[in-house]
Short mmCIF file of N, CA and C in Angstrom, two decimals:
data_model
loop_
_atom_site.label_atom_id
_atom_site.label_comp_id
_atom_site.label_asym_id
_atom_site.label_seq_id
_atom_site.Cartn_x
_atom_site.Cartn_y
_atom_site.Cartn_z
N MET A 1 7.86 -1.72 54.70
CA MET A 1 7.51 -0.58 53.89
C MET A 1 8.74 -0.06 53.14
N ILE A 2 9.86 -0.02 53.82
CA ILE A 2 11.09 0.45 53.20
C ILE A 2 11.54 -0.53 52.12
N LEU A 3 11.35 -1.81 52.35
CA LEU A 3 11.70 -2.82 51.35
C LEU A 3 10.92 -2.62 50.06
N LEU A 4 9.63 -2.30 50.20
CA LEU A 4 8.79 -2.08 49.02
C LEU A 4 9.28 -0.87 48.24
N ALA A 5 9.68 0.18 48.92
CA ALA A 5 10.20 1.38 48.26
C ALA A 5 11.51 1.08 47.55
N GLN A 6 12.35 0.26 48.18
CA GLN A 6 13.62 -0.09 47.55
C GLN A 6 13.39 -0.96 46.31
N GLU A 7 12.41 -1.86 46.35
CA GLU A 7 12.08 -2.70 45.19
C GLU A 7 11.58 -1.83 44.03
N GLN A 8 10.78 -0.82 44.34
CA GLN A 8 10.28 0.07 43.29
C GLN A 8 11.40 0.90 42.70
N ILE A 9 12.36 1.32 43.52
CA ILE A 9 13.49 2.09 43.00
C ILE A 9 14.36 1.22 42.11
N ARG A 10 14.59 -0.02 42.54
CA ARG A 10 15.43 -0.93 41.77
C ARG A 10 14.74 -1.31 40.45
N GLY A 11 13.43 -1.37 40.44
CA GLY A 11 12.68 -1.76 39.24
C GLY A 11 12.59 -0.60 38.26
N GLY A 12 11.63 -0.68 37.38
CA GLY A 12 11.42 0.38 36.41
C GLY A 12 12.27 0.19 35.17
N PRO A 13 12.50 1.27 34.42
CA PRO A 13 13.26 1.17 33.17
C PRO A 13 14.71 0.75 33.38
N ASN A 14 15.28 1.07 34.54
CA ASN A 14 16.68 0.68 34.78
C ASN A 14 16.84 -0.82 34.90
N GLU A 15 15.78 -1.50 35.29
CA GLU A 15 15.86 -2.95 35.43
C GLU A 15 16.06 -3.63 34.07
N PHE A 16 15.51 -3.03 33.01
CA PHE A 16 15.70 -3.59 31.67
C PHE A 16 17.17 -3.53 31.26
N LEU A 17 17.87 -2.50 31.70
CA LEU A 17 19.27 -2.34 31.33
C LEU A 17 20.19 -3.23 32.16
N THR A 18 19.79 -3.54 33.39
CA THR A 18 20.66 -4.34 34.24
C THR A 18 20.45 -5.84 34.06
N ASP A 19 19.25 -6.27 33.70
CA ASP A 19 18.96 -7.69 33.56
C ASP A 19 18.94 -8.05 32.07
N PRO A 20 19.96 -8.73 31.56
CA PRO A 20 20.02 -9.01 30.12
C PRO A 20 18.90 -9.94 29.65
N LEU A 21 18.46 -10.86 30.47
CA LEU A 21 17.39 -11.77 30.06
C LEU A 21 16.08 -11.00 29.87
N LEU A 22 15.82 -10.07 30.75
CA LEU A 22 14.61 -9.25 30.65
C LEU A 22 14.68 -8.34 29.42
N THR A 23 15.86 -7.82 29.12
CA THR A 23 16.04 -6.97 27.95
C THR A 23 15.78 -7.75 26.67
N VAL A 24 16.33 -8.95 26.58
CA VAL A 24 16.13 -9.78 25.38
C VAL A 24 14.65 -10.16 25.25
N ALA A 25 14.01 -10.48 26.37
CA ALA A 25 12.59 -10.85 26.33
C ALA A 25 11.73 -9.68 25.87
N ALA A 26 12.05 -8.47 26.32
CA ALA A 26 11.27 -7.30 25.91
C ALA A 26 11.44 -7.03 24.42
N PHE A 27 12.67 -7.12 23.92
CA PHE A 27 12.90 -6.90 22.49
C PHE A 27 12.23 -7.98 21.66
N MET A 28 12.26 -9.22 22.13
CA MET A 28 11.60 -10.31 21.41
C MET A 28 10.09 -10.09 21.36
N LEU A 29 9.52 -9.60 22.45
CA LEU A 29 8.09 -9.33 22.49
C LEU A 29 7.71 -8.25 21.47
N VAL A 30 8.51 -7.20 21.41
CA VAL A 30 8.26 -6.14 20.43
C VAL A 30 8.39 -6.68 19.01
N ALA A 31 9.41 -7.48 18.76
CA ALA A 31 9.62 -8.04 17.42
C ALA A 31 8.48 -8.96 17.01
N VAL A 32 8.01 -9.78 17.93
CA VAL A 32 6.90 -10.69 17.62
C VAL A 32 5.63 -9.90 17.33
N CYS A 33 5.39 -8.85 18.07
CA CYS A 33 4.19 -8.02 17.82
C CYS A 33 4.26 -7.36 16.45
N VAL A 34 5.41 -6.82 16.11
CA VAL A 34 5.56 -6.17 14.80
C VAL A 34 5.38 -7.19 13.68
N LEU A 35 5.98 -8.36 13.84
CA LEU A 35 5.83 -9.41 12.81
C LEU A 35 4.38 -9.87 12.69
N ALA A 36 3.68 -9.97 13.82
CA ALA A 36 2.27 -10.36 13.77
C ALA A 36 1.45 -9.35 12.98
N ILE A 37 1.73 -8.07 13.17
CA ILE A 37 1.01 -7.03 12.43
C ILE A 37 1.34 -7.13 10.94
N LEU A 38 2.62 -7.29 10.61
CA LEU A 38 3.01 -7.39 9.20
C LEU A 38 2.39 -8.61 8.52
N PHE A 39 2.43 -9.75 9.19
CA PHE A 39 1.87 -10.96 8.59
C PHE A 39 0.35 -10.87 8.45
N SER A 40 -0.32 -10.25 9.40
CA SER A 40 -1.77 -10.12 9.29
C SER A 40 -2.14 -9.22 8.11
N ARG A 41 -1.37 -8.16 7.89
CA ARG A 41 -1.62 -7.29 6.73
C ARG A 41 -1.36 -8.03 5.43
N LEU A 42 -0.31 -8.84 5.40
CA LEU A 42 0.02 -9.61 4.21
C LEU A 42 -1.08 -10.64 3.92
N ILE A 43 -1.55 -11.31 4.94
CA ILE A 43 -2.61 -12.30 4.76
C ILE A 43 -3.89 -11.64 4.27
N SER A 44 -4.27 -10.52 4.86
CA SER A 44 -5.51 -9.85 4.43
C SER A 44 -5.37 -9.32 3.01
N TYR A 45 -4.18 -8.84 2.64
CA TYR A 45 -3.97 -8.38 1.26
C TYR A 45 -4.14 -9.53 0.28
N ASN A 46 -3.55 -10.68 0.59
CA ASN A 46 -3.68 -11.83 -0.30
C ASN A 46 -5.12 -12.33 -0.39
N LEU A 47 -5.85 -12.30 0.72
CA LEU A 47 -7.25 -12.71 0.69
C LEU A 47 -8.09 -11.77 -0.17
N ARG A 48 -7.86 -10.47 -0.03
CA ARG A 48 -8.61 -9.50 -0.85
C ARG A 48 -8.29 -9.68 -2.33
N ARG A 49 -7.00 -9.89 -2.63
CA ARG A 49 -6.60 -10.06 -4.03
C ARG A 49 -7.21 -11.32 -4.62
N ARG A 50 -7.22 -12.42 -3.87
CA ARG A 50 -7.81 -13.66 -4.34
C ARG A 50 -9.32 -13.50 -4.55
N ALA A 51 -9.99 -12.81 -3.62
CA ALA A 51 -11.44 -12.58 -3.77
C ALA A 51 -11.72 -11.75 -5.01
N TRP A 52 -10.87 -10.75 -5.29
CA TRP A 52 -11.06 -9.93 -6.49
C TRP A 52 -10.91 -10.79 -7.74
N LYS A 53 -9.92 -11.67 -7.76
CA LYS A 53 -9.71 -12.54 -8.92
C LYS A 53 -10.91 -13.47 -9.12
N ILE A 54 -11.44 -14.01 -8.04
CA ILE A 54 -12.59 -14.92 -8.14
C ILE A 54 -13.80 -14.16 -8.67
N ARG A 55 -14.04 -12.94 -8.16
CA ARG A 55 -15.17 -12.15 -8.65
C ARG A 55 -15.02 -11.83 -10.14
N ARG A 56 -13.79 -11.52 -10.58
CA ARG A 56 -13.55 -11.23 -11.99
C ARG A 56 -13.82 -12.46 -12.85
N ILE A 57 -13.35 -13.61 -12.41
CA ILE A 57 -13.57 -14.83 -13.19
C ILE A 57 -15.04 -15.19 -13.22
N GLU A 58 -15.75 -15.02 -12.09
CA GLU A 58 -17.19 -15.30 -12.07
C GLU A 58 -17.93 -14.38 -13.04
N ALA A 59 -17.53 -13.11 -13.09
CA ALA A 59 -18.17 -12.17 -14.02
C ALA A 59 -17.90 -12.58 -15.46
N GLN A 60 -16.69 -13.06 -15.74
CA GLN A 60 -16.37 -13.51 -17.09
C GLN A 60 -17.17 -14.74 -17.45
N LEU A 61 -17.35 -15.66 -16.51
CA LEU A 61 -18.15 -16.86 -16.79
C LEU A 61 -19.61 -16.50 -17.02
N GLU A 62 -20.13 -15.55 -16.22
CA GLU A 62 -21.52 -15.13 -16.39
C GLU A 62 -21.74 -14.43 -17.72
N SER A 63 -20.70 -13.78 -18.24
CA SER A 63 -20.85 -13.09 -19.52
C SER A 63 -20.82 -14.07 -20.69
N GLY A 64 -20.53 -15.34 -20.41
CA GLY A 64 -20.57 -16.34 -21.47
C GLY A 64 -19.22 -16.72 -22.03
N MET A 65 -18.15 -16.29 -21.39
CA MET A 65 -16.81 -16.65 -21.87
C MET A 65 -16.51 -18.10 -21.51
N THR A 66 -15.82 -18.78 -22.38
CA THR A 66 -15.38 -20.14 -22.10
C THR A 66 -14.10 -20.08 -21.28
N PRO A 67 -13.73 -21.17 -20.62
CA PRO A 67 -12.48 -21.17 -19.83
C PRO A 67 -11.25 -20.85 -20.68
N ASP A 68 -11.24 -21.30 -21.95
CA ASP A 68 -10.11 -20.97 -22.81
C ASP A 68 -10.05 -19.47 -23.09
N GLU A 69 -11.20 -18.85 -23.32
CA GLU A 69 -11.23 -17.41 -23.56
C GLU A 69 -10.80 -16.64 -22.30
N ILE A 70 -11.18 -17.14 -21.13
CA ILE A 70 -10.79 -16.50 -19.88
C ILE A 70 -9.28 -16.57 -19.71
N ARG A 71 -8.69 -17.74 -19.97
CA ARG A 71 -7.23 -17.88 -19.86
C ARG A 71 -6.52 -16.95 -20.83
N GLU A 72 -7.06 -16.84 -22.05
CA GLU A 72 -6.45 -15.97 -23.06
C GLU A 72 -6.56 -14.51 -22.64
N ALA A 73 -7.71 -14.11 -22.11
CA ALA A 73 -7.90 -12.73 -21.65
C ALA A 73 -6.97 -12.41 -20.48
N ASN A 74 -6.81 -13.36 -19.57
CA ASN A 74 -5.91 -13.14 -18.43
C ASN A 74 -4.45 -13.05 -18.89
N ALA A 75 -4.08 -13.86 -19.89
CA ALA A 75 -2.71 -13.79 -20.42
C ALA A 75 -2.46 -12.44 -21.07
N ARG A 76 -3.44 -11.93 -21.82
CA ARG A 76 -3.30 -10.60 -22.43
C ARG A 76 -3.17 -9.52 -21.38
N ARG A 77 -3.98 -9.63 -20.31
CA ARG A 77 -3.93 -8.63 -19.24
C ARG A 77 -2.56 -8.66 -18.54
N ARG A 78 -2.06 -9.85 -18.24
CA ARG A 78 -0.74 -9.96 -17.61
C ARG A 78 0.36 -9.41 -18.52
N HIS A 79 0.23 -9.67 -19.84
CA HIS A 79 1.21 -9.16 -20.79
C HIS A 79 1.20 -7.64 -20.81
N ARG A 80 0.01 -7.04 -20.80
CA ARG A 80 -0.09 -5.57 -20.78
C ARG A 80 0.54 -5.01 -19.51
N LEU A 81 0.28 -5.67 -18.37
CA LEU A 81 0.84 -5.18 -17.11
C LEU A 81 2.36 -5.27 -17.11
N ARG A 82 2.91 -6.38 -17.62
CA ARG A 82 4.37 -6.52 -17.68
C ARG A 82 4.98 -5.48 -18.60
N ARG A 83 4.34 -5.25 -19.73
CA ARG A 83 4.85 -4.28 -20.69
C ARG A 83 4.79 -2.88 -20.10
N ARG A 84 3.72 -2.58 -19.34
CA ARG A 84 3.59 -1.26 -18.72
C ARG A 84 4.66 -1.06 -17.66
N LYS A 85 4.98 -2.12 -16.89
CA LYS A 85 6.02 -2.01 -15.87
C LYS A 85 7.40 -1.87 -16.49
N ALA A 86 7.63 -2.53 -17.62
CA ALA A 86 8.96 -2.52 -18.24
C ALA A 86 9.24 -1.22 -18.97
N SER A 87 8.21 -0.59 -19.54
CA SER A 87 8.44 0.62 -20.32
C SER A 87 8.63 1.81 -19.40
N PRO A 88 9.50 2.75 -19.78
CA PRO A 88 9.69 3.95 -18.96
C PRO A 88 8.45 4.84 -19.02
N GLU A 89 8.29 5.63 -18.00
CA GLU A 89 7.15 6.54 -17.95
C GLU A 89 7.27 7.60 -19.04
N PRO A 90 6.19 7.89 -19.74
CA PRO A 90 6.27 8.94 -20.76
C PRO A 90 6.49 10.30 -20.11
N ALA A 91 7.24 11.13 -20.79
CA ALA A 91 7.53 12.47 -20.26
C ALA A 91 6.25 13.29 -20.24
N ALA A 92 6.09 14.06 -19.21
CA ALA A 92 4.90 14.89 -19.09
C ALA A 92 4.95 16.02 -20.11
N GLU A 93 3.85 16.18 -20.81
CA GLU A 93 3.80 17.25 -21.81
C GLU A 93 3.52 18.56 -21.10
N GLU A 94 4.31 19.54 -21.44
CA GLU A 94 4.12 20.84 -20.82
C GLU A 94 3.02 21.58 -21.56
N GLU A 95 2.13 22.15 -20.76
CA GLU A 95 1.02 22.88 -21.37
C GLU A 95 1.49 24.29 -21.72
N GLU A 96 1.14 24.71 -22.91
CA GLU A 96 1.49 26.06 -23.33
C GLU A 96 0.40 27.02 -22.86
N GLU A 97 0.84 28.18 -22.43
CA GLU A 97 -0.12 29.17 -21.98
C GLU A 97 -0.80 29.81 -23.18
N ASP A 98 -2.03 30.17 -22.99
CA ASP A 98 -2.75 30.87 -24.04
C ASP A 98 -2.26 32.31 -24.06
N THR A 99 -1.52 32.67 -25.11
CA THR A 99 -0.91 33.99 -25.16
C THR A 99 -1.95 35.09 -25.32
N ALA A 100 -3.07 34.77 -25.94
CA ALA A 100 -4.10 35.78 -26.13
C ALA A 100 -4.66 36.22 -24.78
N GLU A 101 -4.88 35.28 -23.86
CA GLU A 101 -5.40 35.64 -22.55
C GLU A 101 -4.34 36.35 -21.72
N ALA A 102 -3.10 35.97 -21.88
CA ALA A 102 -2.03 36.58 -21.10
C ALA A 102 -1.79 38.02 -21.52
N GLU A 103 -2.00 38.35 -22.80
CA GLU A 103 -1.74 39.69 -23.29
C GLU A 103 -2.89 40.64 -22.99
N ARG A 104 -4.09 40.12 -22.78
CA ARG A 104 -5.24 40.98 -22.49
C ARG A 104 -5.10 41.57 -21.12
N GLU A 105 -5.47 42.83 -20.99
CA GLU A 105 -5.43 43.47 -19.69
C GLU A 105 -6.74 43.18 -18.98
N PRO A 106 -6.72 43.03 -17.67
CA PRO A 106 -7.95 42.77 -16.95
C PRO A 106 -8.88 43.96 -17.06
N ALA A 107 -10.16 43.66 -17.10
CA ALA A 107 -11.17 44.73 -17.20
C ALA A 107 -11.18 45.55 -15.93
N SER A 108 -11.34 46.86 -16.11
CA SER A 108 -11.34 47.75 -14.95
C SER A 108 -12.74 47.83 -14.38
N ASP A 109 -12.84 47.93 -13.07
CA ASP A 109 -14.14 48.06 -12.43
C ASP A 109 -14.67 49.48 -12.51
N TYR A 110 -13.78 50.41 -12.84
CA TYR A 110 -14.16 51.81 -12.86
C TYR A 110 -14.24 52.32 -14.29
N SER A 111 -15.13 51.77 -15.06
CA SER A 111 -15.26 52.22 -16.45
C SER A 111 -16.20 53.43 -16.50
N MET A 112 -15.90 54.40 -17.41
CA MET A 112 -16.70 55.60 -17.51
C MET A 112 -17.59 55.55 -18.68
#
C-alpha cells in the first residue's frame, strides 16, 4: 500500500520534468495533434474551393458558354482579382453632416 502511494507521489506532472524521454514524447504528441488539425482544415478548405470551381464551370457550361469562352471569362476574373489586390484601398469618403438638421432645435413636448 505504501509503495502505491510512493508511486503516485513520484508520478504526475513532476514526472514529465524528470524523465526527458516522456517530456519529448508529450510535446511530440501535442505537435502531431495540432498539425493534424491544421492539415484537416487545409484539406477541407481546398475541397470546398475545388467544389465551388466545379459548380461555377458547370453553370457556365449549362448557360451555353464554350470552353474557350469559359477560359477567357476565368482569365478576366483572375485579372480583376490581381488588380484589386495590387491597388491600394480607396480612402473612405467622409460624410458631411446635414447642417439644416443640426441647426434646427428639437421640438418641445410642452407647446402652448
